Coordinates of C-alpha atoms in Angstrom, one line a residue:
Chain A
M1 CA 0.0 0.0 0.0
T2 CA 1.4 3.4 -1.0
Q3 CA 1.4 6.4 1.3
D4 CA -1.4 8.0 -0.7
E5 CA -3.5 4.8 -0.6
K6 CA -3.0 4.5 3.1
T7 CA -4.0 8.1 3.6
Y8 CA -7.2 7.7 1.5
H9 CA -8.0 4.5 3.5
Y10 CA -7.8 6.3 6.8
I11 CA -9.7 9.3 5.5
E12 CA -12.6 7.0 4.5
R13 CA -12.5 5.4 8.0
I14 CA -12.6 8.9 9.6
L15 CA -15.6 9.9 7.4
Q16 CA -17.5 6.7 8.0
N17 CA -16.9 6.2 11.8
H18 CA -15.6 9.5 13.0
D19 CA -12.6 7.5 14.2
I20 CA -10.2 10.0 15.7
Q21 CA -7.5 7.4 16.1
C22 CA -7.2 7.2 12.3
F23 CA -6.4 10.9 12.2
T24 CA -3.1 10.3 14.2
Y25 CA -1.8 8.7 11.0
I26 CA -2.4 11.9 9.1
V27 CA -0.8 14.0 11.9
D28 CA 2.2 11.8 12.0
Q29 CA 2.6 11.7 8.2
Y30 CA 2.1 15.4 7.4
G31 CA 2.7 17.1 10.7
T32 CA 6.4 17.9 10.3
Q33 CA 6.1 19.1 6.7
L34 CA 3.2 21.4 7.4
Y35 CA 4.8 22.7 10.6
S36 CA 8.0 23.4 8.7
L37 CA 6.1 25.3 6.0
I38 CA 4.2 27.4 8.5
T39 CA 7.4 28.1 10.5
S40 CA 9.1 29.3 7.3
I41 CA 6.3 31.7 6.6
V42 CA 5.5 33.1 10.0
H43 CA 9.0 32.9 11.4
N44 CA 7.8 32.6 15.0
R45 CA 7.6 29.3 16.9
E46 CA 4.6 30.0 19.1
D47 CA 2.5 31.3 16.2
A48 CA 3.6 28.3 14.1
E49 CA 2.5 25.8 16.7
E50 CA -0.9 27.5 17.1
L51 CA -1.4 27.7 13.4
T52 CA -0.4 24.1 12.9
Q53 CA -3.1 23.1 15.4
D54 CA -5.6 25.3 13.5
V55 CA -4.6 23.8 10.2
F56 CA -5.2 20.2 11.4
V57 CA -8.6 21.1 12.8
K58 CA -9.4 22.7 9.4
I59 CA -8.2 19.6 7.6
Y60 CA -10.4 17.4 9.9
E61 CA -13.4 19.7 9.4
K62 CA -13.0 19.8 5.6
L63 CA -12.1 16.1 5.1
G64 CA -15.6 15.5 3.6
S65 CA -15.0 18.0 0.8
F66 CA -11.6 16.5 -0.1
R67 CA -11.7 14.8 -3.6
K68 CA -9.6 11.8 -4.2
E69 CA -8.7 13.0 -7.7
S70 CA -6.4 15.7 -6.1
N71 CA -3.3 14.9 -4.1
F72 CA -3.9 14.9 -0.4
S73 CA -0.5 16.5 0.4
T74 CA -1.1 19.4 -2.1
W75 CA -4.6 19.9 -0.6
A76 CA -3.1 20.0 3.0
Y77 CA -0.3 22.2 2.0
R78 CA -2.8 24.6 0.4
I79 CA -4.7 24.9 3.7
A80 CA -1.5 25.4 5.7
Y81 CA -0.2 28.0 3.2
N82 CA -3.5 30.0 3.2
T83 CA -3.8 29.9 7.0
A84 CA -0.2 31.1 7.5
I85 CA -0.5 33.8 4.9
S86 CA -3.8 35.1 6.2
H87 CA -2.3 35.1 9.8
T88 CA 0.6 37.2 8.6
R89 CA -1.7 39.7 6.8
K90 CA -3.0 40.7 10.2
K91 CA 0.5 41.8 11.2
T92 CA 2.5 44.6 9.5
H93 CA 6.1 43.8 8.7
E94 CA 9.0 45.9 7.5
Y95 CA 11.3 44.3 5.0
L96 CA 14.9 45.1 4.3
S97 CA 15.4 47.2 1.2
I98 CA 17.8 46.1 -1.5
D99 CA 20.1 48.3 -3.5
E100 CA 18.3 48.9 -6.8
G101 CA 21.7 49.4 -8.6
L102 CA 22.9 46.0 -7.5
W103 CA 19.7 44.4 -8.6
E104 CA 20.2 45.4 -12.2
T105 CA 24.0 45.0 -12.5
I106 CA 24.9 41.7 -10.8
S107 CA 23.8 38.4 -12.2
E108 CA 22.7 35.4 -10.1
E109 CA 25.7 33.3 -11.2
E110 CA 28.1 36.0 -10.0
L111 CA 26.4 36.3 -6.7
S112 CA 26.3 32.5 -6.1
Q113 CA 30.0 32.1 -7.1
S114 CA 31.3 34.9 -4.9
L115 CA 29.2 33.7 -1.9
E116 CA 30.3 30.1 -2.4
T117 CA 34.0 30.9 -2.6
Q118 CA 34.2 33.4 0.2
N119 CA 32.2 31.7 3.0
R120 CA 32.2 28.6 5.1
C121 CA 29.1 26.5 5.2
E122 CA 28.0 27.6 8.7
E123 CA 28.5 31.3 7.7
Q124 CA 26.5 30.8 4.6
L125 CA 23.7 29.1 6.6
E126 CA 23.7 32.0 9.0
L127 CA 23.6 34.5 6.1
L128 CA 20.7 32.5 4.5
D129 CA 18.7 32.6 7.8
K130 CA 19.1 36.4 8.1
A131 CA 18.5 37.0 4.4
L132 CA 15.2 35.0 4.6
T133 CA 13.7 37.6 6.9
S134 CA 14.1 40.1 4.1
L135 CA 11.6 38.2 1.9
S136 CA 7.9 38.6 2.2
E137 CA 5.9 35.7 3.8
N138 CA 4.6 34.8 0.4
E139 CA 8.1 34.6 -1.1
R140 CA 9.4 32.6 1.9
G141 CA 6.6 30.1 1.5
I142 CA 7.4 29.6 -2.2
I143 CA 11.1 29.3 -1.6
H144 CA 10.5 26.8 1.1
L145 CA 8.2 24.7 -1.0
F146 CA 10.6 24.8 -3.9
Y147 CA 13.9 24.1 -2.1
K148 CA 13.1 22.4 1.1
E149 CA 10.0 20.3 0.1
E150 CA 11.2 20.0 -3.5
K151 CA 7.8 20.7 -5.0
S152 CA 7.5 21.3 -8.7
V153 CA 6.5 24.7 -10.0
E154 CA 3.1 23.3 -11.0
E155 CA 2.5 21.9 -7.6
I156 CA 3.5 25.2 -5.9
A157 CA 1.1 27.0 -8.3
R158 CA -1.7 24.6 -7.2
I159 CA -0.9 25.1 -3.5
T160 CA -0.7 28.9 -3.7
D161 CA -3.6 29.2 -6.2
T162 CA -1.5 31.2 -8.7
S163 CA -0.5 30.6 -12.3
V164 CA 2.7 28.7 -13.2
S165 CA 4.2 31.7 -14.9
N166 CA 3.6 33.8 -11.9
I167 CA 5.3 31.3 -9.6
K168 CA 8.3 31.2 -12.0
V169 CA 8.6 35.0 -11.9
K170 CA 8.2 35.0 -8.1
L171 CA 10.8 32.3 -7.7
F172 CA 13.3 34.1 -9.9
R173 CA 12.8 37.4 -8.0
S174 CA 12.9 35.8 -4.5
R175 CA 16.0 33.8 -5.4
K176 CA 17.8 36.9 -6.6
K177 CA 16.6 39.0 -3.7
L178 CA 17.9 36.3 -1.3
L179 CA 21.3 36.1 -2.9
L180 CA 21.6 39.9 -3.0
Q181 CA 20.6 40.2 0.6
M182 CA 23.2 37.5 1.5
K183 CA 25.8 39.5 -0.4
Q184 CA 24.9 42.7 1.4
L185 CA 24.9 41.0 4.8
E186 CA 28.3 39.5 4.0
K187 CA 29.7 43.0 3.2
Q188 CA 28.3 44.4 6.4
N189 CA 30.0 41.5 8.4
Q190 CA 33.3 42.2 6.7
I191 CA 33.1 45.9 7.7
Chain B
M1 CA 15.2 32.3 -16.0
N2 CA 14.1 28.7 -16.9
S3 CA 17.4 27.2 -15.9
I4 CA 16.6 28.3 -12.3
H5 CA 13.4 26.3 -12.2
E6 CA 14.7 23.2 -13.9
E7 CA 18.1 23.0 -12.3
R8 CA 17.9 23.1 -8.5
K9 CA 21.5 22.1 -7.9
D10 CA 22.7 25.5 -6.9
L11 CA 24.0 27.3 -3.8
L12 CA 20.5 27.8 -2.3
K13 CA 19.6 24.2 -2.9
T14 CA 22.8 23.0 -1.1
L15 CA 22.2 25.4 1.8
F16 CA 18.5 24.4 2.1
E17 CA 19.6 20.7 2.2
Q18 CA 22.0 21.5 5.1
R19 CA 19.5 23.6 6.9
P20 CA 18.2 21.7 9.9
D21 CA 14.5 20.6 9.6
A22 CA 11.9 22.2 11.9
S23 CA 10.6 19.0 13.6
L24 CA 7.2 18.8 15.1
P25 CA 7.4 19.8 18.8
S26 CA 6.7 16.8 21.1
G27 CA 3.7 18.3 22.9
L28 CA 2.1 19.6 19.7
R29 CA 1.0 16.2 18.4
K30 CA -0.9 15.6 21.6
R31 CA -2.4 19.0 21.6
I32 CA -3.6 18.6 18.0
L33 CA -5.3 15.3 18.8
K34 CA -6.9 16.7 21.9
E35 CA -8.2 19.7 19.9
I36 CA -9.6 17.3 17.2
E37 CA -11.3 15.3 20.0
R38 CA -12.8 18.4 21.4
Y39 CA -14.0 19.5 18.0
E40 CA -15.6 16.1 17.4
T41 CA -17.4 16.2 20.8
I42 CA -18.8 19.6 20.0
R43 CA -19.9 18.5 16.5
Q44 CA -21.7 15.4 17.9
R45 CA -23.4 17.5 20.6
R46 CA -24.5 20.0 18.0
R47 CA -25.9 17.2 15.8
Q48 CA -27.8 15.7 18.8
I49 CA -29.3 19.1 19.6
F50 CA -30.3 19.6 16.0
E51 CA -32.0 16.1 15.9
I52 CA -33.9 16.7 19.1
T53 CA -34.9 20.2 17.9
V54 CA -36.2 18.7 14.7
V55 CA -38.2 16.0 16.5
V56 CA -39.6 18.5 19.1
S57 CA -40.5 21.0 16.4
A58 CA -42.2 18.4 14.2
S59 CA -44.2 17.1 17.3
L60 CA -45.3 20.6 18.2
L61 CA -46.3 21.3 14.7
L62 CA -48.4 18.1 14.6
I63 CA -50.1 19.0 18.0
V64 CA -50.9 22.5 16.8
M65 CA -52.3 21.1 13.5
A66 CA -54.4 18.5 15.4
G67 CA -55.7 21.1 17.7
F68 CA -56.6 23.3 14.8
V69 CA -58.4 20.4 13.0
L70 CA -60.3 19.5 16.1
Y71 CA -61.3 23.1 16.6
K72 CA -62.5 23.4 13.0
L73 CA -64.5 20.2 13.1
D74 CA -65.9 21.2 16.5
V75 CA -64.9 18.0 18.1
K76 CA -65.1 17.8 21.9
L77 CA -61.7 16.7 23.0
F78 CA -62.8 15.3 26.4
S79 CA -65.9 13.4 25.3
R80 CA -65.8 9.6 26.2
E81 CA -66.9 8.5 22.7
L82 CA -64.0 10.2 21.1
W83 CA -61.4 8.5 23.3
K84 CA -63.1 5.1 22.9
E85 CA -63.1 5.4 19.1
N86 CA -59.6 6.6 18.9
A87 CA -58.0 4.4 21.5
I88 CA -55.9 2.5 18.9
Y89 CA -54.3 5.7 17.8
L90 CA -53.5 6.7 21.3
Q91 CA -51.8 3.3 21.9
I92 CA -49.8 3.7 18.7
G93 CA -48.7 7.2 19.8
I94 CA -47.6 6.0 23.2
I95 CA -45.7 3.0 21.7
A96 CA -44.0 5.4 19.2
L97 CA -43.0 7.8 22.0
L98 CA -41.6 5.0 24.1
L99 CA -39.6 3.6 21.2
M100 CA -38.2 7.1 20.5
I101 CA -37.1 7.6 24.1
G102 CA -35.6 4.1 24.2
D103 CA -33.7 4.8 21.0
Q104 CA -32.3 8.0 22.4
F105 CA -31.3 6.2 25.6
I106 CA -29.6 3.3 23.9
T107 CA -27.8 5.6 21.4
S108 CA -26.3 7.8 24.1
K109 CA -25.3 4.7 26.2
L110 CA -23.6 3.1 23.2
S111 CA -21.7 6.2 22.1
R112 CA -20.5 6.7 25.7
H113 CA -19.4 3.0 25.8
H114 CA -17.7 3.4 22.4
K115 CA -15.6 6.4 23.6

């Protein structure tokens, strides 16, 4: 039995018997992934925990409307993404500005190469963590889905309810923004 | 731009691979299941209240309609003849009522036992 088949089997049991024990399988199977996505969007542990709880209640509540034709994980990710994004909309954030001149003149390859050669892995990870805060919640979510969860552009488009071309543009911009921010932070550290 | 989306083996990919995963906090799983249980209890209670409300409303509607018909037909409700003639309906009504109460009792007992 594949993971999807197992999930569908448990969903049917939940819908027929309201068997809460079957829901533990879904929490165990998707809990970490959804929590990880929410954490990357809201950037706050307490909020992420609360939102993950809300997301699972929503999933349980909406199980009846889930159609087998669509992938369960995409459906669950979509609920998690929307919940996290609407939570962040309530809060106002300030994002770090990026030098417009640098944006136009430096290519991604140049940025990657200079960052790769000049820093150790731990330093790069630290720079990445800091640079991620410069992205909007939406961009962080897309970057997380693409790089961490290794979702395809089409899947991300389904999760975020946007077009594939829009996701491609957003990915390109977020990626460049991230690398530029890392470069700027690196310069600041050197000074 | 396309190369970015097709080829993920780049600096960011390497860094994201090395980035530690945000694992589900130990207490969170328990909290989620507790919350689901609470939600299910509330949903069941709501459904029960809805069912009882429907039965009571339907019964009240029938009583009102019966009263209206009796009033229109000018039937004396407390006359002996009327009760004698309609004793069978009264018995059916009482049996139906007892069955309904019994059903409610057994359902609540069974659901409590199931939990």
